[in-house]
PDB file of C-alpha atoms in Angstrom:
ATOM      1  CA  UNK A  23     -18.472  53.691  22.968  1.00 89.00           C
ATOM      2  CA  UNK A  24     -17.521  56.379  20.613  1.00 92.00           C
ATOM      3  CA  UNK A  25     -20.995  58.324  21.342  1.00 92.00           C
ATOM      4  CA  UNK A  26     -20.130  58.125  25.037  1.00 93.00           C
ATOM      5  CA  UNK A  27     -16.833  59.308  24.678  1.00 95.00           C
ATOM      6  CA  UNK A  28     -17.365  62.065  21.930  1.00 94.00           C
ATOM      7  CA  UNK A  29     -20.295  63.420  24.874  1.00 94.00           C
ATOM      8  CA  UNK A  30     -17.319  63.805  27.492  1.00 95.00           C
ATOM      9  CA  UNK A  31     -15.166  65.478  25.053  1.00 95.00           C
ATOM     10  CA  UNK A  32     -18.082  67.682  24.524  1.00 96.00           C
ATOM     11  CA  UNK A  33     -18.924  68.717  27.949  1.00 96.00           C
ATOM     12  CA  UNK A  34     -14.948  69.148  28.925  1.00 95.00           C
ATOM     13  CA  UNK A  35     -14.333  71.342  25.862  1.00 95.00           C
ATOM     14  CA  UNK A  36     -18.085  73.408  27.172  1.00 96.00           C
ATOM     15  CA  UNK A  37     -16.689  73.257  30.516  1.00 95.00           C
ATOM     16  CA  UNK A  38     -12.703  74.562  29.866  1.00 93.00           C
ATOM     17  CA  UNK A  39     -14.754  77.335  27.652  1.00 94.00           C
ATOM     18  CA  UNK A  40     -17.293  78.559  30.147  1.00 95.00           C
ATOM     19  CA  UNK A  41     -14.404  78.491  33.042  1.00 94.00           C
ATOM     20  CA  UNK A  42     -12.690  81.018  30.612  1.00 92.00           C
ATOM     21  CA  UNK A  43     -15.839  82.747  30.563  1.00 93.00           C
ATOM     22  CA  UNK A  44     -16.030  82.634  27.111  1.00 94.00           C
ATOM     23  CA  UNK A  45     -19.268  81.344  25.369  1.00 96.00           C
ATOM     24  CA  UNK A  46     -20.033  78.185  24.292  1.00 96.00           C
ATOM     25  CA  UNK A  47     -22.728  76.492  22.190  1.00 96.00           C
ATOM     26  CA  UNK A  48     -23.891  72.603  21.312  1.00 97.00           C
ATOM     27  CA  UNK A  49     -25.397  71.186  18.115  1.00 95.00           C
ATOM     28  CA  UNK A  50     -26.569  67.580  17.874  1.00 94.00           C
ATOM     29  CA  UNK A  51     -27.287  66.318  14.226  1.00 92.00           C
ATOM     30  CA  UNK A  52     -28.212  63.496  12.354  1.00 87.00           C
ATOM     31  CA  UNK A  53     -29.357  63.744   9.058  1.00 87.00           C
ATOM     32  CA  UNK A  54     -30.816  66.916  10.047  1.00 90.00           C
ATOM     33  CA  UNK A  55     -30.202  69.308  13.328  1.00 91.00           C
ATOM     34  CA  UNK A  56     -31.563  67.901  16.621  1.00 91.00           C
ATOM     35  CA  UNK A  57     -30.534  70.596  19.129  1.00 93.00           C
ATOM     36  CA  UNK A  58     -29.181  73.978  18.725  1.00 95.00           C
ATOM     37  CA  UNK A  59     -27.754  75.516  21.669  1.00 95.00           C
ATOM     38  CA  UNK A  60     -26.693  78.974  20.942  1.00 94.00           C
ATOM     39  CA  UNK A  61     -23.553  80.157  22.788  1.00 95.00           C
ATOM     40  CA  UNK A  62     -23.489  81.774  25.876  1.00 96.00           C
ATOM     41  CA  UNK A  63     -21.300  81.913  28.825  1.00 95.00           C
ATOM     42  CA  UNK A  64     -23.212  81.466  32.014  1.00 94.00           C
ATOM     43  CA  UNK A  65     -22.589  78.643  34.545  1.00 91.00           C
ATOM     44  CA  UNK A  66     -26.212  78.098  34.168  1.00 95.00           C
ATOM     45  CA  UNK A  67     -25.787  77.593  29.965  1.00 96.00           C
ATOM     46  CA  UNK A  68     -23.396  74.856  31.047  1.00 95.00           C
ATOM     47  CA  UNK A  69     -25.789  73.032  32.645  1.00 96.00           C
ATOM     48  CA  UNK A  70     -28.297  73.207  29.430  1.00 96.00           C
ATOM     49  CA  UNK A  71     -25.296  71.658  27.465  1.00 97.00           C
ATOM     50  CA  UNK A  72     -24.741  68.732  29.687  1.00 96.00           C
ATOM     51  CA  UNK A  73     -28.760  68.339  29.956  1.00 96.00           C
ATOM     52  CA  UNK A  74     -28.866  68.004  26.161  1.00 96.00           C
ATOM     53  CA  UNK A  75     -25.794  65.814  26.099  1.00 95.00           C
ATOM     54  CA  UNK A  76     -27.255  63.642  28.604  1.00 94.00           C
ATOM     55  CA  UNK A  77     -30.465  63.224  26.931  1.00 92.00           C
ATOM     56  CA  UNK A  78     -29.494  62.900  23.446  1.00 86.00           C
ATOM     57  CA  UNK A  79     -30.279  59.338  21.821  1.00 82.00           C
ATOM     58  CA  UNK A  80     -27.595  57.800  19.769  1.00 78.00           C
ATOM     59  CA  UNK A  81     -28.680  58.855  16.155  1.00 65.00           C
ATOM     60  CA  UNK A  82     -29.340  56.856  12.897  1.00 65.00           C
ATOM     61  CA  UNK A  83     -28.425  57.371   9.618  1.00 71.00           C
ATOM     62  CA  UNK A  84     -26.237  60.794   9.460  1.00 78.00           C
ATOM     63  CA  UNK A  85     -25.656  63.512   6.521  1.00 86.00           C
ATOM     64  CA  UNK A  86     -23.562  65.312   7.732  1.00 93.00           C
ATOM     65  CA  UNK A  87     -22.766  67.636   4.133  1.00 93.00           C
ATOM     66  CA  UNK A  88     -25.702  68.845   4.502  1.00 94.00           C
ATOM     67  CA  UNK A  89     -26.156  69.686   8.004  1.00 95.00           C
ATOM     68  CA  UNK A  90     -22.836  71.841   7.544  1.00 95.00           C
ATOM     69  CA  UNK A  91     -24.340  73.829   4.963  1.00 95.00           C
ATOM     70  CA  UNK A  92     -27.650  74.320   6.831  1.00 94.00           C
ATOM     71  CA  UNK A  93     -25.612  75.301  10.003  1.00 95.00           C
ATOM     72  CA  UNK A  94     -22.622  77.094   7.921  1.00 94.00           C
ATOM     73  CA  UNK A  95     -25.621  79.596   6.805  1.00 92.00           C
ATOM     74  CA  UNK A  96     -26.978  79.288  10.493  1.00 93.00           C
ATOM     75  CA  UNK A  97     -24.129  80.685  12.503  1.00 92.00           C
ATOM     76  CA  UNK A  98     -23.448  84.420  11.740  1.00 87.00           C
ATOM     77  CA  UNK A  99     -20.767  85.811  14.008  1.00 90.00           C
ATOM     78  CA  UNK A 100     -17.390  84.376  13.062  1.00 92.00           C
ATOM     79  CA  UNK A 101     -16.869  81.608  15.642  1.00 93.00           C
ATOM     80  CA  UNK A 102     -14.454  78.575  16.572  1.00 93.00           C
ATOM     81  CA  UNK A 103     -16.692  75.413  15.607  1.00 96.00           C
ATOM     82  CA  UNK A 104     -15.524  71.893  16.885  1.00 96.00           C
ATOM     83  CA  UNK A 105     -16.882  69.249  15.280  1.00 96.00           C
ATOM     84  CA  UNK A 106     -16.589  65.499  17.080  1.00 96.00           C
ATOM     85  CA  UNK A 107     -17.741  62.834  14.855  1.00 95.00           C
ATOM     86  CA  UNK A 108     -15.992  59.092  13.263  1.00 94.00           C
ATOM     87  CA  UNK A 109     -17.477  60.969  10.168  1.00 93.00           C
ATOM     88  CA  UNK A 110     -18.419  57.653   8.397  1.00 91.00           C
ATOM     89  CA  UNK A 111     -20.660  59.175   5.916  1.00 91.00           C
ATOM     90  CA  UNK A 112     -20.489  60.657   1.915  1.00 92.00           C
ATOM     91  CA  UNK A 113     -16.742  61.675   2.493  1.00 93.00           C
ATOM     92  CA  UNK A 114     -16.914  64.324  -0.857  1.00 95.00           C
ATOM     93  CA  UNK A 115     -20.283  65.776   0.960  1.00 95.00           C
ATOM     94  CA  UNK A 116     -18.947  66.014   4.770  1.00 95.00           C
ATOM     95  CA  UNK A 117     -15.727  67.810   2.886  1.00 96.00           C
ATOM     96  CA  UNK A 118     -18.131  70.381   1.017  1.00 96.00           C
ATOM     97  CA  UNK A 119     -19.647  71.048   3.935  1.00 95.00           C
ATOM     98  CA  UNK A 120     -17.089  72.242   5.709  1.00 96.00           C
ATOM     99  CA  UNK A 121     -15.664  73.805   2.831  1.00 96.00           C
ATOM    100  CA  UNK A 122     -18.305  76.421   3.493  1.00 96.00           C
ATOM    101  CA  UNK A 123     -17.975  76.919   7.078  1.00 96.00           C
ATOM    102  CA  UNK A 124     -14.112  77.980   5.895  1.00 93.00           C
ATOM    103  CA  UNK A 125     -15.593  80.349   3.147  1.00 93.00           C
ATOM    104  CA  UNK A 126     -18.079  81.942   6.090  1.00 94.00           C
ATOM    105  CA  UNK A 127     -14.594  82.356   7.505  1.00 93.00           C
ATOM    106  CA  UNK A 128     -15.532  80.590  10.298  1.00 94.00           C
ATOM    107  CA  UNK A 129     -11.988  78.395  12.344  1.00 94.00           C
ATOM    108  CA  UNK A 130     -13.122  74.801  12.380  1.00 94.00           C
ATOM    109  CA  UNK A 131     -11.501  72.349  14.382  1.00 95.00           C
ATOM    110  CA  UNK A 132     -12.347  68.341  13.412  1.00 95.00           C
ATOM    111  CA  UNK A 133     -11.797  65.764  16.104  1.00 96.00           C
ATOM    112  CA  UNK A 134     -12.491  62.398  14.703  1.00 96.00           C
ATOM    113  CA  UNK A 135     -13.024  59.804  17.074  1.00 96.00           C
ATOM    114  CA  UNK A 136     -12.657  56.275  16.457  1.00 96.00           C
ATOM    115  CA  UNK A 137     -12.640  53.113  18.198  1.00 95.00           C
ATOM    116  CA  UNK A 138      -9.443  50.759  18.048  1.00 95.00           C
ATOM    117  CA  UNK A 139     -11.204  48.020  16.643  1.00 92.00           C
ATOM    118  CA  UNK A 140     -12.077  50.105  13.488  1.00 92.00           C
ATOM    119  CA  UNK A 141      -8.579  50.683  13.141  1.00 94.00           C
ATOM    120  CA  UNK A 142      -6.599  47.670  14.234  1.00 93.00           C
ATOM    121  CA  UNK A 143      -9.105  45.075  13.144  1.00 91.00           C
ATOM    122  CA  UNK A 144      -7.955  42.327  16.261  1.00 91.00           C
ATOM    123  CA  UNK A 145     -10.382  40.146  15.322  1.00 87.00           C
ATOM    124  CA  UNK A 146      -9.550  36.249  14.375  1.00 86.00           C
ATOM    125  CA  UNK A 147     -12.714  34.170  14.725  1.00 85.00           C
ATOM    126  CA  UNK A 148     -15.696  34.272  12.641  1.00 85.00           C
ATOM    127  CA  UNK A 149     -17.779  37.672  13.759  1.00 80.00           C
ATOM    128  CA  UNK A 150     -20.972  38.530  12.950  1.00 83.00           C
ATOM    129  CA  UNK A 151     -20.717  42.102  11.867  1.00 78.00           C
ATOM    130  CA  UNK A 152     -24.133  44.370  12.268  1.00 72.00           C
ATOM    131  CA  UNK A 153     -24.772  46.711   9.683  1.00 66.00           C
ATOM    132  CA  UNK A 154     -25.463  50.529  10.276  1.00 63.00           C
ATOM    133  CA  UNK A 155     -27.510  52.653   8.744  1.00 61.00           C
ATOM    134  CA  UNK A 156     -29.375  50.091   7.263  1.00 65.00           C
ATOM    135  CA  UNK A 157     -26.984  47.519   6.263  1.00 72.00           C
ATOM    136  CA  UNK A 158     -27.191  43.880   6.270  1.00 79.00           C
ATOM    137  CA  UNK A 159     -25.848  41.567   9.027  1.00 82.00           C
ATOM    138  CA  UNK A 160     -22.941  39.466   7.633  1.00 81.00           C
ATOM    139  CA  UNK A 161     -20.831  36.864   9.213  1.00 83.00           C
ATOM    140  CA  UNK A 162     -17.373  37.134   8.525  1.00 80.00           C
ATOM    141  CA  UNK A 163     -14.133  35.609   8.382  1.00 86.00           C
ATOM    142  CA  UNK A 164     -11.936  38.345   9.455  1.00 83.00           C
ATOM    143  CA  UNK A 165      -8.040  36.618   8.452  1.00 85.00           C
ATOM    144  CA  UNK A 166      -9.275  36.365   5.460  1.00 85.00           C
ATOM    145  CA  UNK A 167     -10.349  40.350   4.862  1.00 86.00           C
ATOM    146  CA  UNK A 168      -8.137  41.973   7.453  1.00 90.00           C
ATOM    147  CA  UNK A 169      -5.483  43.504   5.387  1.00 91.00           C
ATOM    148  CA  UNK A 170      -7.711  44.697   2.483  1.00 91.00           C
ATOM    149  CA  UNK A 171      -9.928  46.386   5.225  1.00 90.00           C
ATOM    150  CA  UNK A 172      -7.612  47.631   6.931  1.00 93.00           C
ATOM    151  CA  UNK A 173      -5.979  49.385   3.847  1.00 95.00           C
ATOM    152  CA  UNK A 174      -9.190  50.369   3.207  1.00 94.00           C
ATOM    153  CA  UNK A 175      -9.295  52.218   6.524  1.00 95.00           C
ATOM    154  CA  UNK A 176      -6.161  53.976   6.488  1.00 96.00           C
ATOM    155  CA  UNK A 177      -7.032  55.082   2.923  1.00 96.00           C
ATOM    156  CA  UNK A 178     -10.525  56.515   4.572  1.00 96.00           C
ATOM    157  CA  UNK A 179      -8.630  58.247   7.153  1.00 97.00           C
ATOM    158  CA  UNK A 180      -5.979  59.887   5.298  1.00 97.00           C
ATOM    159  CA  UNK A 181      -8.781  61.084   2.652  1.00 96.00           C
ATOM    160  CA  UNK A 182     -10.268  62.865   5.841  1.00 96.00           C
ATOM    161  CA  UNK A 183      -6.809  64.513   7.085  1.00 96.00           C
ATOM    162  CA  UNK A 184      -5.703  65.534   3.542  1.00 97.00           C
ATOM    163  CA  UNK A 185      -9.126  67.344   3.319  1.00 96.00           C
ATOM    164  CA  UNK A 186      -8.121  68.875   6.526  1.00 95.00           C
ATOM    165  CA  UNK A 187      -5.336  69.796   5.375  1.00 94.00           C
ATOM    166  CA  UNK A 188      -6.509  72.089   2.028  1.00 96.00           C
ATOM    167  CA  UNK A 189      -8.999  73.429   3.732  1.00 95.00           C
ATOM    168  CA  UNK A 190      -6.597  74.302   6.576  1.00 92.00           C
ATOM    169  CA  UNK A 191      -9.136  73.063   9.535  1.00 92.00           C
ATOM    170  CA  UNK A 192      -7.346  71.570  12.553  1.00 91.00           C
ATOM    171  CA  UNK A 193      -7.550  67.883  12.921  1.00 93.00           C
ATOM    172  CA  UNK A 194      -6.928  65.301  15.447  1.00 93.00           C
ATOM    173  CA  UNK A 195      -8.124  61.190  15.612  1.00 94.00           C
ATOM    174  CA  UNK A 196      -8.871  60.706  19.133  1.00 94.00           C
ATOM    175  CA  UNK A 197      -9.095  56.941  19.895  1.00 95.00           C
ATOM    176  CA  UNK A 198     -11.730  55.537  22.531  1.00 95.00           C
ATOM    177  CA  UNK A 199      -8.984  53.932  24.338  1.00 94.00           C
ATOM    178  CA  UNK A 200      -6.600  56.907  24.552  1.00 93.00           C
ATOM    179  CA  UNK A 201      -7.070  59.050  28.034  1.00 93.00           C
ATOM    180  CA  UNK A 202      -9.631  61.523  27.810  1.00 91.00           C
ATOM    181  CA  UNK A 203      -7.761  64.061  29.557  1.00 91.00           C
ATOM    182  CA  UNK A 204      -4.308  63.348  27.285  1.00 91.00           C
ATOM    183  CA  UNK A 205      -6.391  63.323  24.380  1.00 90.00           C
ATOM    184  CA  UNK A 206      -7.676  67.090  25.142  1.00 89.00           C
ATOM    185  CA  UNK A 207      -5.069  68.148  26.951  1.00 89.00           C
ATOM    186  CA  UNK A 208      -2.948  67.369  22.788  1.00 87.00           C
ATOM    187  CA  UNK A 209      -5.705  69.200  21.344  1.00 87.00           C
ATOM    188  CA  UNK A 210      -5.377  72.040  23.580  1.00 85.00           C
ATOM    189  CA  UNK A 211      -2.149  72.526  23.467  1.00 85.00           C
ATOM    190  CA  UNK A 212      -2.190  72.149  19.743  1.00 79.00           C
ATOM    191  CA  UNK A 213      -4.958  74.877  19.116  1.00 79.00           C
ATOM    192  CA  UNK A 214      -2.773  77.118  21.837  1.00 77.00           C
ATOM    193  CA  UNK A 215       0.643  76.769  19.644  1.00 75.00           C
ATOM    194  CA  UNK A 216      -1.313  77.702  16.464  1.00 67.00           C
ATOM    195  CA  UNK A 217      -3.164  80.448  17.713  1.00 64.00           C
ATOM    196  CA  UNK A 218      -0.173  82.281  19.210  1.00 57.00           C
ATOM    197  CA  UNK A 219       2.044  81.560  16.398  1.00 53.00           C
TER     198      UNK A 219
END
């Protein structure tokens, strides 16, 4: 699932970041901010972050605008936040909020992650789609929708990565079915070739 898989990327990114002995920190959020893990670089710390990981329930309704703000205000020392999320929520709010974590001059890196069924739509029989966050059930007849959806999917994700791209925040879309270890291993490298140049 995309909450299992945004959890490893997580605890790798904790891990690679601890190993360097730098510090690292977690924050789990909903519509508010679960857990706050401030940074810190012991072997011990990592452990905490994997605990919480591990123990986190998959969340319900999300706003994430305004957990930015609260957590844009929150975080005083200049840092390097990652943020892993599909980011289906208010897309003008999400885009506010991390307008501000650029004007606390913090360097924000977004890694959406998204499963290839949101994207490539395979489906051909009837489905019975379950709403989140409080939205109706509704069978479906998915030949009939699948090109307006799915234009209305690459419209949702380009939205995302040209607000990325003012703001000048690093993104990447990390599908569940890519690697985990090629999909960090890109990121990585990319954050490496922008930092040195």
């Amino acid at each position: 699932s995309k909450w299992e898989y945004g959890r490893l990327v997580a605890a790798a990114l904790a891990y690679v970041v601890i190993k360097q002995q730098d510090a690292a920190g977690l924050c789990t959020v909903s519509d508010k901010v679960n857990d706050f893990l401030r940074p810190a670089s012991q072997p011990t710390h990592l452990k905490q972050i994997y605990y919480t990981l591990e123990n986190t329930p998959v969340a319900g309704e999300s706003g994430l605008g305004k957990v930015f703000h609260e957590l844009a205000e929150r975080i005083n020392r200049r840092s390097l936040i990652i943020i892993i999320s599909d980011l289906f929520d208010d897309l003008e709010s999400v885009l506010l909020g991390l307008k501000h974590f650029r004007h606390r001059k913090h360097d924000v890196s977004l890694l959406q992650v998204i499963d290839p069924a949101e994207q490539d739509f395979p489906f051909q029989e009837p489905v019975l789609f379950h709403g989140l966050e409080n939205l109706p059930e509704q069978m479906v007849e998915p030949r009939a929708l699948k090109k307006a959806y799915q234009e209305e999917f690459e419209k949702f994700l380009k939205t995302v990565q040209r607000g990325c791209r003012d703001l000048k925040l690093d993104y990447s879309l990390i599908r569940t079915d890519q690697s985990l270890d090629v999909a960090l291993s890109a990121f990585l490298s990319h954050r490496q070739s922008r930092v040195g140049s």
